[in-house]
Coordinates of C-alpha atoms in Angstrom, one line a residue:
Chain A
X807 CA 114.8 57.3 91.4
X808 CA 113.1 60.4 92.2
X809 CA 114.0 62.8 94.1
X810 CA 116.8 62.7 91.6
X811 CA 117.3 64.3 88.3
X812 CA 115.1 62.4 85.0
X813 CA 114.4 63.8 81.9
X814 CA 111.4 61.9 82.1
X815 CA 110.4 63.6 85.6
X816 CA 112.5 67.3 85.4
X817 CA 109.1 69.0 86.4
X818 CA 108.5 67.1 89.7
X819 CA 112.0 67.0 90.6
X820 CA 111.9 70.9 90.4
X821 CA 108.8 71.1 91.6
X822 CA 108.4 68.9 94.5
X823 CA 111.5 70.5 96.2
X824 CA 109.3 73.8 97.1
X825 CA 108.4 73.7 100.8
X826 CA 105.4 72.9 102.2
X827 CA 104.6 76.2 104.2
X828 CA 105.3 78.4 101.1
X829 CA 102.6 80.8 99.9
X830 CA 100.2 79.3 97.9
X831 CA 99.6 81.5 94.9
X832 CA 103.8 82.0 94.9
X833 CA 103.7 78.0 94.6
X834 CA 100.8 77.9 92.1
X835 CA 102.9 80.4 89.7
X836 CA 106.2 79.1 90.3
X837 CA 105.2 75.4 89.9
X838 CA 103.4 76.8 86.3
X839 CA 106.3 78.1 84.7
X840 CA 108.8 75.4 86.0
X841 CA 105.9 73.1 84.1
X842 CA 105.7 75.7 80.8
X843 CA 109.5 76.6 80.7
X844 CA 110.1 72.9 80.9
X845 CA 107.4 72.1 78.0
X846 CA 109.2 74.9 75.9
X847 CA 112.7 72.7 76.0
X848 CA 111.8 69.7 75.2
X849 CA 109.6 70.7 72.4
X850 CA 112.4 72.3 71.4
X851 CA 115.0 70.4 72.2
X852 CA 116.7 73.1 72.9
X853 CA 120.9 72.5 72.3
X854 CA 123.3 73.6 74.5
X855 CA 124.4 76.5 72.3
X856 CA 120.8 78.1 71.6
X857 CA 120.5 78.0 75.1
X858 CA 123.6 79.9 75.6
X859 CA 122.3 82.3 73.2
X860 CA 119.7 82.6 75.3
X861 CA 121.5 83.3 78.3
X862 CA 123.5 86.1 76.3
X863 CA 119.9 87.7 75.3
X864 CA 118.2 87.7 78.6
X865 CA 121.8 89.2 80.2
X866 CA 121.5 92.0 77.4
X867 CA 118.3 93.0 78.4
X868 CA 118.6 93.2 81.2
X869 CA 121.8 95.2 81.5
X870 CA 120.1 97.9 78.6
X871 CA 117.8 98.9 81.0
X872 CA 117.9 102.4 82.6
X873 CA 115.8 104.9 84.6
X874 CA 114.7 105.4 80.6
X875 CA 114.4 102.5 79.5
X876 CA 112.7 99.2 79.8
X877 CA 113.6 96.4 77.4
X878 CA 112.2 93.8 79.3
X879 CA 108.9 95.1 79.1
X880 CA 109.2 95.6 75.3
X881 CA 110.4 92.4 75.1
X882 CA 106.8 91.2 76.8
X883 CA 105.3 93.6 74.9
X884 CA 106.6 92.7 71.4
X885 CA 105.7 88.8 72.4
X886 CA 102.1 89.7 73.0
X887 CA 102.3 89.2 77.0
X888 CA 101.7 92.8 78.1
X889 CA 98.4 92.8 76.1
X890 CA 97.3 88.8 77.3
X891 CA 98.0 90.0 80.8
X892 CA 96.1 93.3 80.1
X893 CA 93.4 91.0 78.6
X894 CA 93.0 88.8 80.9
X895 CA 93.0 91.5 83.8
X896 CA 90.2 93.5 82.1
X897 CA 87.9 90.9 80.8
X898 CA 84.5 93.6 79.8
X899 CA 81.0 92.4 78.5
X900 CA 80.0 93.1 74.8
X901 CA 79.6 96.5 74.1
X902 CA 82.0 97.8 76.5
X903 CA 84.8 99.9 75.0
X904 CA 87.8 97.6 75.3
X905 CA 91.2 98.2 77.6
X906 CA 94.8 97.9 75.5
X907 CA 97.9 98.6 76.8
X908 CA 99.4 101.6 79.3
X909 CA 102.7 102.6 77.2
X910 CA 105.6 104.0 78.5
X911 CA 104.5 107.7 77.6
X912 CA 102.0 108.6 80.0
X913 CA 102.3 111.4 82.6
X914 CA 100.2 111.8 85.5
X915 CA 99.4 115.5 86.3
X916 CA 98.3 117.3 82.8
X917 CA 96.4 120.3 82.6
X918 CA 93.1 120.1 82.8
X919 CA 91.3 122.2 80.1
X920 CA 88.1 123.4 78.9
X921 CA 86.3 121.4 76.8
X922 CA 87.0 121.9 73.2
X923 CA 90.4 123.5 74.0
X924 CA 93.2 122.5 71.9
X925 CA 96.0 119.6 73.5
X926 CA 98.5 120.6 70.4
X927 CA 100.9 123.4 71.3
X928 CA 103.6 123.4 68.8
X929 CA 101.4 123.9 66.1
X930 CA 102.7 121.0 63.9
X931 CA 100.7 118.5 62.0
X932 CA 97.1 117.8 61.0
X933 CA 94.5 119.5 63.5
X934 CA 91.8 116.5 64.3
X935 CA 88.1 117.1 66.7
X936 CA 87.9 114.2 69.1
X937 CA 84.4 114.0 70.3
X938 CA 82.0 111.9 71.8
X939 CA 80.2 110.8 74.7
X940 CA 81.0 109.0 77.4
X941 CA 78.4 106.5 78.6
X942 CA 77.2 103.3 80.2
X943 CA 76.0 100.1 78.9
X944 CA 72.4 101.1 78.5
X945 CA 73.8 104.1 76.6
X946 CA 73.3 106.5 79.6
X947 CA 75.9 109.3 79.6
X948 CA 78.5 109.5 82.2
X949 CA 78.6 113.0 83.9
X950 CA 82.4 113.9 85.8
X951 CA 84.2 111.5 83.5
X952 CA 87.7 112.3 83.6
X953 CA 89.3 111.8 80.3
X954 CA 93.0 111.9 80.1
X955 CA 94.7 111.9 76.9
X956 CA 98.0 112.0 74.9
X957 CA 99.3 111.4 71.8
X958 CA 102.7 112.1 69.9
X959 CA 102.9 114.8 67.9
X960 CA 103.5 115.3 64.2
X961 CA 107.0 113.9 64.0
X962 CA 106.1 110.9 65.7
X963 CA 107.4 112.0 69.6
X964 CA 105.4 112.4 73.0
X965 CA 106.5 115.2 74.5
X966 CA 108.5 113.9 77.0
X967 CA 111.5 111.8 74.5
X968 CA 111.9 115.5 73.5
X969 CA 111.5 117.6 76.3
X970 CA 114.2 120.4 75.0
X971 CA 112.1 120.6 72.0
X972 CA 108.9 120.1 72.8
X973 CA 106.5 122.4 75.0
X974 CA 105.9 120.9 78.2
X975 CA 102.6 118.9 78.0
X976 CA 102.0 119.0 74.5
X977 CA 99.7 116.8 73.4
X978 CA 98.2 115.9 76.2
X979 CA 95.0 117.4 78.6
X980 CA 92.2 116.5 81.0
X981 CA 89.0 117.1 80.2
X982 CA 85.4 116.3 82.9
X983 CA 82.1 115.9 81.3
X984 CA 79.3 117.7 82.0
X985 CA 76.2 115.6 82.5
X986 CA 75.2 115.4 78.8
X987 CA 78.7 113.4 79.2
X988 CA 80.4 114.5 76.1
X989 CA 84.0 115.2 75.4
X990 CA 85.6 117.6 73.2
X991 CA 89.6 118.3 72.3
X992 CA 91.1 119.4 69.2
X993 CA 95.0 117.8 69.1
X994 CA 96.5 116.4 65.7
X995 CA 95.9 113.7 63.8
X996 CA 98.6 111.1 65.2
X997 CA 101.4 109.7 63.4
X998 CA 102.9 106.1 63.8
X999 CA 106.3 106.0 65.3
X1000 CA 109.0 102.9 66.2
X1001 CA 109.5 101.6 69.5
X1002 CA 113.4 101.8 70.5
X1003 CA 114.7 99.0 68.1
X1004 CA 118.3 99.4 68.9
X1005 CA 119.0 96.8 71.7
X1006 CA 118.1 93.2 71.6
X1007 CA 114.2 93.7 70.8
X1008 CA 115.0 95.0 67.7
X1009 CA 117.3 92.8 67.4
X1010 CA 114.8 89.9 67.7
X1011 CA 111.7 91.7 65.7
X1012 CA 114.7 91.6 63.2
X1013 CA 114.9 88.0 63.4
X1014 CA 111.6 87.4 63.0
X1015 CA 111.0 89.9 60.0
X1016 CA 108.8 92.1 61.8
X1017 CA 108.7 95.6 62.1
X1018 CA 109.5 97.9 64.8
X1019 CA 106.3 100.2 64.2
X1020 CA 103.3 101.3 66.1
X1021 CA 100.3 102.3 64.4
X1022 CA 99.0 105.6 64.9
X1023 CA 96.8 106.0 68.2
X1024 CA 95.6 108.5 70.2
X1025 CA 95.7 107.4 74.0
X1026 CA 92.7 107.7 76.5
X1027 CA 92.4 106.8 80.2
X1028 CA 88.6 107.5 80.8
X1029 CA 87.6 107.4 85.1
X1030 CA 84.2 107.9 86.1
X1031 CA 82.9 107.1 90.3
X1032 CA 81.3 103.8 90.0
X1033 CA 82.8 102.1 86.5
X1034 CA 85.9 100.5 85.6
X1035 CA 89.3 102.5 85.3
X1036 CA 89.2 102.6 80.8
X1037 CA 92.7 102.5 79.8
X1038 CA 92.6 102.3 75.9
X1039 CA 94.0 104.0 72.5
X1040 CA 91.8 104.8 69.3
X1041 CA 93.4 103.6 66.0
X1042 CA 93.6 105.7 62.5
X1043 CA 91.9 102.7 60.9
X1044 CA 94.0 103.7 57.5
X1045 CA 97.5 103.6 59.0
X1046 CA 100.4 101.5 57.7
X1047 CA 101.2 99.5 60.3
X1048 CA 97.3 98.6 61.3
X1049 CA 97.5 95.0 61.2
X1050 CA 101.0 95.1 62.6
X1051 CA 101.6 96.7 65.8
X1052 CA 104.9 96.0 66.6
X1053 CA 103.6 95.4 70.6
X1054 CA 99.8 93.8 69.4
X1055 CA 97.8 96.9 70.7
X1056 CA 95.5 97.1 68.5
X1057 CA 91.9 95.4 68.7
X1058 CA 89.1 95.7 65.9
X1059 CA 86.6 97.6 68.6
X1060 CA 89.3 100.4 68.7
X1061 CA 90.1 101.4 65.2
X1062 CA 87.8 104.6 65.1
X1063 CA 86.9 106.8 62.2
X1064 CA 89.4 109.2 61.5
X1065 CA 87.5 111.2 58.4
X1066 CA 88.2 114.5 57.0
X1067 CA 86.5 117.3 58.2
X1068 CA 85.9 119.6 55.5
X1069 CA 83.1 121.7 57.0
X1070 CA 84.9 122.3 60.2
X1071 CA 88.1 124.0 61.9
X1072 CA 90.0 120.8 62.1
X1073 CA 91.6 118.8 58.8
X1074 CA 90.4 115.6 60.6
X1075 CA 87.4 114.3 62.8
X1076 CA 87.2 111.2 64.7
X1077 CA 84.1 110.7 67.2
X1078 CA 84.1 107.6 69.5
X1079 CA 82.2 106.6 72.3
X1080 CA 83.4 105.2 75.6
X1081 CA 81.2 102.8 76.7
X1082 CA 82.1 102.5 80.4
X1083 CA 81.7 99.3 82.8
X1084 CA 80.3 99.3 86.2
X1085 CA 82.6 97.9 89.1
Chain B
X1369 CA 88.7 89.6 63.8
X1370 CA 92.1 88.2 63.3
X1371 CA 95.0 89.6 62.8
X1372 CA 94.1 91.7 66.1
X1373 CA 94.8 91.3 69.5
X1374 CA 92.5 88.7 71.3
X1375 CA 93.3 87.0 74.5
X1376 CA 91.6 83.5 72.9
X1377 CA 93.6 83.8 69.5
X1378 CA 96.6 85.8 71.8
X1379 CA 99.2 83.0 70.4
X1380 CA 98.5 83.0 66.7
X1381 CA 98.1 87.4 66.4
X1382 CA 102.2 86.9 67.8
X1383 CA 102.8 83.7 65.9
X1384 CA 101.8 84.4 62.2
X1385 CA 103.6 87.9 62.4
X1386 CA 107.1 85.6 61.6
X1387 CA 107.7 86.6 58.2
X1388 CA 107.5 83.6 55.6
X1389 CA 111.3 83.5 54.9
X1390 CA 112.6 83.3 58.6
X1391 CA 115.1 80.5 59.5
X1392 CA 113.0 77.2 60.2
X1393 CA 114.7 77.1 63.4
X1394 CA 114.3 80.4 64.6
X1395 CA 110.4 80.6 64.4
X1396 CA 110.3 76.6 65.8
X1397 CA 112.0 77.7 68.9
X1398 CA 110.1 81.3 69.0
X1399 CA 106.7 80.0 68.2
X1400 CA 106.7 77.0 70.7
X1401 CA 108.3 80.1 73.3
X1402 CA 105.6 82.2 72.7
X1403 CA 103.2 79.6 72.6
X1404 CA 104.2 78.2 76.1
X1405 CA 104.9 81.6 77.7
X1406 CA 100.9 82.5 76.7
X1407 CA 100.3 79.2 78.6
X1408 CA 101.9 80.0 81.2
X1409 CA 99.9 83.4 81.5
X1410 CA 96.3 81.9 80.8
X1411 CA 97.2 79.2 83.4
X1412 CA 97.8 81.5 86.4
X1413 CA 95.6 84.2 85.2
X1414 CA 99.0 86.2 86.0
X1415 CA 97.7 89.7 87.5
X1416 CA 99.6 93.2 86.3
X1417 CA 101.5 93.2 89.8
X1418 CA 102.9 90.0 89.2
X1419 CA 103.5 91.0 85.9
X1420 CA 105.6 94.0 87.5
X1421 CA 107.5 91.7 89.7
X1422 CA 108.6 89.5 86.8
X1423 CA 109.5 92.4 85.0
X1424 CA 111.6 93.9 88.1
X1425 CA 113.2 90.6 88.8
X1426 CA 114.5 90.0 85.4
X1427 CA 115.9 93.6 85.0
X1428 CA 117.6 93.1 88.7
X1429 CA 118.8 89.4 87.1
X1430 CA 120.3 90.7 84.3
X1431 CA 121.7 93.8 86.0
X1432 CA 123.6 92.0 89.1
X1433 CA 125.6 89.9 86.1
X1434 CA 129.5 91.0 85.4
X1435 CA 132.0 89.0 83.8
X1436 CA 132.7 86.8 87.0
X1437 CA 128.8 86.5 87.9
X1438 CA 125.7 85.3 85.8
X1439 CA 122.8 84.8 87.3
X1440 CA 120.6 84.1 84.5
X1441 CA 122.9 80.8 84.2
X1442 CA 122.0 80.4 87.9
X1443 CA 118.4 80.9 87.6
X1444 CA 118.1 78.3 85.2
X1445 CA 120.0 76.1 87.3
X1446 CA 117.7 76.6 89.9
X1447 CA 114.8 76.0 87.9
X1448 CA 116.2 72.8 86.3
X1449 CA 116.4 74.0 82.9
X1450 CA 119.8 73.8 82.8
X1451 CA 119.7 70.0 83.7
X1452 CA 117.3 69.4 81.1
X1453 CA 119.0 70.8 78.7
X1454 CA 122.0 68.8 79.5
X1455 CA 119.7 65.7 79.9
X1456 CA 118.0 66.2 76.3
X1457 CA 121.7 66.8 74.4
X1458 CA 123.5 63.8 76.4
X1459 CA 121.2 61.2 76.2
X1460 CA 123.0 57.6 76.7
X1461 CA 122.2 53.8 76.5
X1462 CA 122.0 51.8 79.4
X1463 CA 124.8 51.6 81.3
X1464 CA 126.6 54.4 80.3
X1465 CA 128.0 57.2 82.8
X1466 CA 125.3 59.8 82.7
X1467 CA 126.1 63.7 82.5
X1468 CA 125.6 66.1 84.3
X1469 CA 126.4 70.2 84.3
X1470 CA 129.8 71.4 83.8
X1471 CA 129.3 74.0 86.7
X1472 CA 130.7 77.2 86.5
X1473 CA 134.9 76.9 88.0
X1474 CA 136.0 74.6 85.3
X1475 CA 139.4 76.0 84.6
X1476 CA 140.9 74.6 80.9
X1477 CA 144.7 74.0 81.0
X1478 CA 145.3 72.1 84.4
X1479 CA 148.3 70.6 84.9
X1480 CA 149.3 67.2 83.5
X1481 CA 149.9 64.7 86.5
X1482 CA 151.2 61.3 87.4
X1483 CA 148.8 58.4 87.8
X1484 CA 148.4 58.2 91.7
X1485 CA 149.5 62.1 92.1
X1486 CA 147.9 64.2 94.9
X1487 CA 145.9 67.5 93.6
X1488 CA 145.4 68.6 97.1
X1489 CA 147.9 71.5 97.1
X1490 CA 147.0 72.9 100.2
X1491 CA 147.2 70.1 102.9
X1492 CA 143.5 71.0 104.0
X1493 CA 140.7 68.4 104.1
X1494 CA 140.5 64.6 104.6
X1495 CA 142.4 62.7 101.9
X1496 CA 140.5 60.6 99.5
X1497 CA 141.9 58.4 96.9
X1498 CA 140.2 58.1 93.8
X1499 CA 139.9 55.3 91.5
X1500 CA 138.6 53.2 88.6
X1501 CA 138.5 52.4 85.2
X1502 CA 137.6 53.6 82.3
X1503 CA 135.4 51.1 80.4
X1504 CA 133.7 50.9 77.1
X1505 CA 129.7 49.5 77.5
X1506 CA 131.6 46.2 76.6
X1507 CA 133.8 46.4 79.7
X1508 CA 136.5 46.7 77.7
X1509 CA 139.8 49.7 79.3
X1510 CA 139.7 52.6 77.3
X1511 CA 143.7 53.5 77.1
X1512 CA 144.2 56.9 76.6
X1513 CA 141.2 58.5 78.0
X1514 CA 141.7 61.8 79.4
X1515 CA 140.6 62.7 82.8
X1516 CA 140.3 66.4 83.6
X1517 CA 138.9 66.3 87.4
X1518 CA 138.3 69.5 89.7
X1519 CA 136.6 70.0 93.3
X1520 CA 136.5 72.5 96.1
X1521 CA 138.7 72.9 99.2
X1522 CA 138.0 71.5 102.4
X1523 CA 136.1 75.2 102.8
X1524 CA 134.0 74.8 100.2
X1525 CA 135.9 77.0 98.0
X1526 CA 137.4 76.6 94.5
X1527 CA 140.9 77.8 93.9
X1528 CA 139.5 80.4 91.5
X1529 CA 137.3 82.1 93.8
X1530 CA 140.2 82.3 96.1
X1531 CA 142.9 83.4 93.8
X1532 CA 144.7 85.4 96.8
X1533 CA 144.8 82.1 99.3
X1534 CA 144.4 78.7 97.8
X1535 CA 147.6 77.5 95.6
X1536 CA 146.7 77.8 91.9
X1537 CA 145.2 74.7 90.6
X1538 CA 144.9 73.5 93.5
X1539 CA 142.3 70.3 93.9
X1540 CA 142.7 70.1 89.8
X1541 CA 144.6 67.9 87.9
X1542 CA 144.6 65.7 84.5
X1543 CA 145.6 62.5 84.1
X1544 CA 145.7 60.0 81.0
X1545 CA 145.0 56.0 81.5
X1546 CA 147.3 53.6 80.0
X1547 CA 146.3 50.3 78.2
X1548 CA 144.8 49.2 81.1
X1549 CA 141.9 52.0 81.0
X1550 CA 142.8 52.3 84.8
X1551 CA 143.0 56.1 86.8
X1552 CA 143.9 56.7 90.3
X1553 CA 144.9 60.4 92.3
X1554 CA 144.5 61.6 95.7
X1555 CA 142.1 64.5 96.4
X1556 CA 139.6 65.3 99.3
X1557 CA 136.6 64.2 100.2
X1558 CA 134.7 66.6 98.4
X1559 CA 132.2 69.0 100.4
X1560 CA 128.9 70.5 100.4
X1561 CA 128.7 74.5 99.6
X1562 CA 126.3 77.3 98.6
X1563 CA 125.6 78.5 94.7
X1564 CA 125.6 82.6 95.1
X1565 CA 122.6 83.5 96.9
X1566 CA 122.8 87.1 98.0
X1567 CA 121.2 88.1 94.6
X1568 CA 117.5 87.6 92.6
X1569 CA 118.4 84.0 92.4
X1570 CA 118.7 83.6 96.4
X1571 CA 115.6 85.4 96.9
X1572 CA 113.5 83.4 94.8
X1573 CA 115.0 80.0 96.8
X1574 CA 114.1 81.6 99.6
X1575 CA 110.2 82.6 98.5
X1576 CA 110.3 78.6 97.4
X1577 CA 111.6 77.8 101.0
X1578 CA 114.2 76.3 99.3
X1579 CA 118.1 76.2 100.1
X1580 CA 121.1 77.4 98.2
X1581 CA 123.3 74.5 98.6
X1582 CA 125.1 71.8 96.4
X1583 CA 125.8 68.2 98.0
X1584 CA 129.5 67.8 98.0
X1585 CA 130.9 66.3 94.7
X1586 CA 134.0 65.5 92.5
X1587 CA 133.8 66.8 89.2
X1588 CA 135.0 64.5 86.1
X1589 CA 135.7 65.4 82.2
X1590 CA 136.4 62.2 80.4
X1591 CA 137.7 62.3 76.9
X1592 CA 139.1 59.6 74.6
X1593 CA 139.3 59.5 70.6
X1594 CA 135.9 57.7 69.6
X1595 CA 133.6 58.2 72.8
X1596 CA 131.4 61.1 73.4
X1597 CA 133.0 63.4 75.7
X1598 CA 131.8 62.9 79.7
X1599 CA 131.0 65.7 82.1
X1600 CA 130.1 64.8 84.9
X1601 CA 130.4 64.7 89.1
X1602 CA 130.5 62.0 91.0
X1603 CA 128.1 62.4 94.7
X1604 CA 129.6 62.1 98.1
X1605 CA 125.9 59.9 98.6
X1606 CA 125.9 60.6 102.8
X1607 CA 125.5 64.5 102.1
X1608 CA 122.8 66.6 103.8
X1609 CA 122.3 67.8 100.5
X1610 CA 122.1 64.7 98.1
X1611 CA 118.6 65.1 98.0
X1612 CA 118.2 68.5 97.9
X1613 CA 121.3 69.8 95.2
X1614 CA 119.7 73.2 94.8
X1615 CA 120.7 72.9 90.8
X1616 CA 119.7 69.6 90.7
X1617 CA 123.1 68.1 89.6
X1618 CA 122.8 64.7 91.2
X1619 CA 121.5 61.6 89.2
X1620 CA 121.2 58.5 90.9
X1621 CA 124.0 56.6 89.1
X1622 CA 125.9 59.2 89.7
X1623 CA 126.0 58.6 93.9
X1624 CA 129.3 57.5 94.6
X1625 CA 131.1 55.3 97.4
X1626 CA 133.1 56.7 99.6
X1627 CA 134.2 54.7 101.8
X1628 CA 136.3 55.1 105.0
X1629 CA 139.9 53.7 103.7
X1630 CA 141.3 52.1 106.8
X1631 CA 143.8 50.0 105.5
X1632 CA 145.2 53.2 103.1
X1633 CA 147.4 55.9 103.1
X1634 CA 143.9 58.4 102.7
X1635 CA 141.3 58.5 104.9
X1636 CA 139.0 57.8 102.0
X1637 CA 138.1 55.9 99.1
X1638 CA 136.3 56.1 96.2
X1639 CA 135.6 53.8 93.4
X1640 CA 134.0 54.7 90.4
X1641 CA 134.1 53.2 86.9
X1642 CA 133.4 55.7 84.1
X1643 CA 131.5 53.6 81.3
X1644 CA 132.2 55.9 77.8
X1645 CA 129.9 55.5 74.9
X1646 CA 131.4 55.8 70.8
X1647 CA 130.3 58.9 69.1

């Protein structure tokens, strides 16, 4: 019967039609998800009009997308394949400060200030030390670490959805440790904030009775010569929406102390340590 | 650990966010989704540039679609899902005509013609006659059964994507059997053309060495009161394409004869009973 169309055999038939002489890792992925996407129907048994639904959704997201907006990664995102793929890409030994997600909000080319200056420039929200040091896996520090960071400010935006009303680079610096390897910024407490819920992946968090919320998080990328690129968030540990990222970002390791700092300049401390991987 | 992120436990952190009172069928379909899609990442250890490349081809999939063009239909014809899905929701005893996809240039409301009537409006193409009966799984005529039946021109080309030359309706007809369950009308021999390939969907036949085209074929809706409605083609069998229909239409049953009709007023023939089954 085969080469023909069977129920039984839909994967070979789909599969066995790709050419000989095509790349092997484009076969290897291809031949996985026509094996997966296949599994998913007839578990399923998906009817001819949730698969037009379907079709409708995928259009839609597609077609929402701008220069400004992504849906489809949300979409991965908010089904937990931007963080398996994240996983996956930066597996780290125990002890090793753990990677989570990019985000949409990063900006390449902040400021780089002295250490201890403060990231927050339109004096909003609660002032908050981050400190710590950054080090190896025998607890070494890392001198000339280069620690970029951003966060959103008070009312839940990064400076860049609100660039008329924001100052330009608030929030966000680029600090280099000294060889004693410690950092040192004063910024704001963050605030947790919804990802865009108004096209079809709010539409299907709806469905599914989920949120649209991030937990607070204030973002790091941490380079040192020699280690593993860091890219990661620390978590206020006390927040809302905690144990319900709306895009999975979260991981125990990265909920740091956020605790009141009544002796010093700042309403709020939080000190974590980057513990830093060697390539 | 759980409820956060881990890239063992990645499937149940997205899973057990579905709120308890979510339609039953909603979080079947979306946990067995996310469960395969996880799969599917695990399996190929997907990297973050492939990631980016999925992401970028489904934004350019969904962004290339306009009312007369969608591509995410084609992508899952070219990935066989469409088939299946057809295959799962048309599932028949022994015997019984099989389905297969509607396509996308069915037109609803062709004209009403005489048994034996020619639907070739443009005098183009070698004449074919068509002809059978329509039969119960008992053998028994079905009278009345309705037989809505399209194909392209001898250029390959439905009417409707050449609105400004072919003659509307042309190569379409419907016809209605008499007590005798028996149909008969003159079209061409159907032939061989390419699904839309200058988009997302031809470059990923292309990257699968992989061609665009469908083996010529007659397309068939058979309805009668009491049977489950037929869609199906029926397969010109000596194609260069039988074996390779790039939305793998073609069953085996389906593989028609036609047949040089030397003693006829066409130059071919082709017999094909359609065998209904009662709802």
């Amino acid at each position: 019967m085969f080469p023909y169309f069977k129920e039984s055999s839909s994967v070979d038939a789909v599969n066995s039609r790709i050419a000989p002489d095509v790349d092997a890792r484009i076969r290897e992925v291809m031949t996985s998800l026509v094996t997966h996407l296949h599994a998913f129907v007839k578990d399923v048994q998906l009817t001819p009009q949730e698969w037009d639904v379907a079709i409708d959704y995928l259009t839609r997201t597609g077609q929402i997308c701008t220069t400004e907006r992504q849906e489809f990664i949300l979409l991965s995102d908010t089904l937990g394949v931007s963080m398996l793929v994240d996983a996956i890409n930066n597996r780290r030994p125990p002890g090793a400060t753990e990677n989570t997600v990019l985000g949409p909000f990063h900006v390449s080319g902040a400021p780089s200030r002295e250490m201890g200056a403060c990231i927050s420039l339109d004096g909003k929200g609660e002032s908050c030390l981050f400190e710590g040091t950054v080090i190896d896996l025998q607890g070494n520090p890392v001198a000339a670490a280069c620690l970029d960071v951003w966060s959103d400010n008070a009312e839940g935006f990064y400076d860049v959805q609100q660039p008329d009303i924001q100052p330009k680079w608030n929030n966000r610096g680029v600090f280099t440790t000294g060889a004693d390897g410690k950092y040192r910024f004063v910024g704001i407490k963050p605030v947790s904030y919804p990802i865009p819920h108004d096209g079809p992946v709010g539409k299907l968090l709806a469905a599914l009775g989920r949120g649209p919320h991030r937990p607070a998080h204030m973002h790091f990328i941490v380079k040192a010569d020699g280690f593993q690129n860091l890219i990661t968030h620390t978590f206020v540990g006390d927040d809302t929406y905690i144990k319900r990222d709306a895009v999975f970002g979260v991981k125990e390791t990265l909920v740091a102390p956020y605790e009141r700092n009544d002796d010093g300049e700042t309403l709020w401390r939080s000190q974590f340590d980057f513990v830093m991987t060697r390539v």
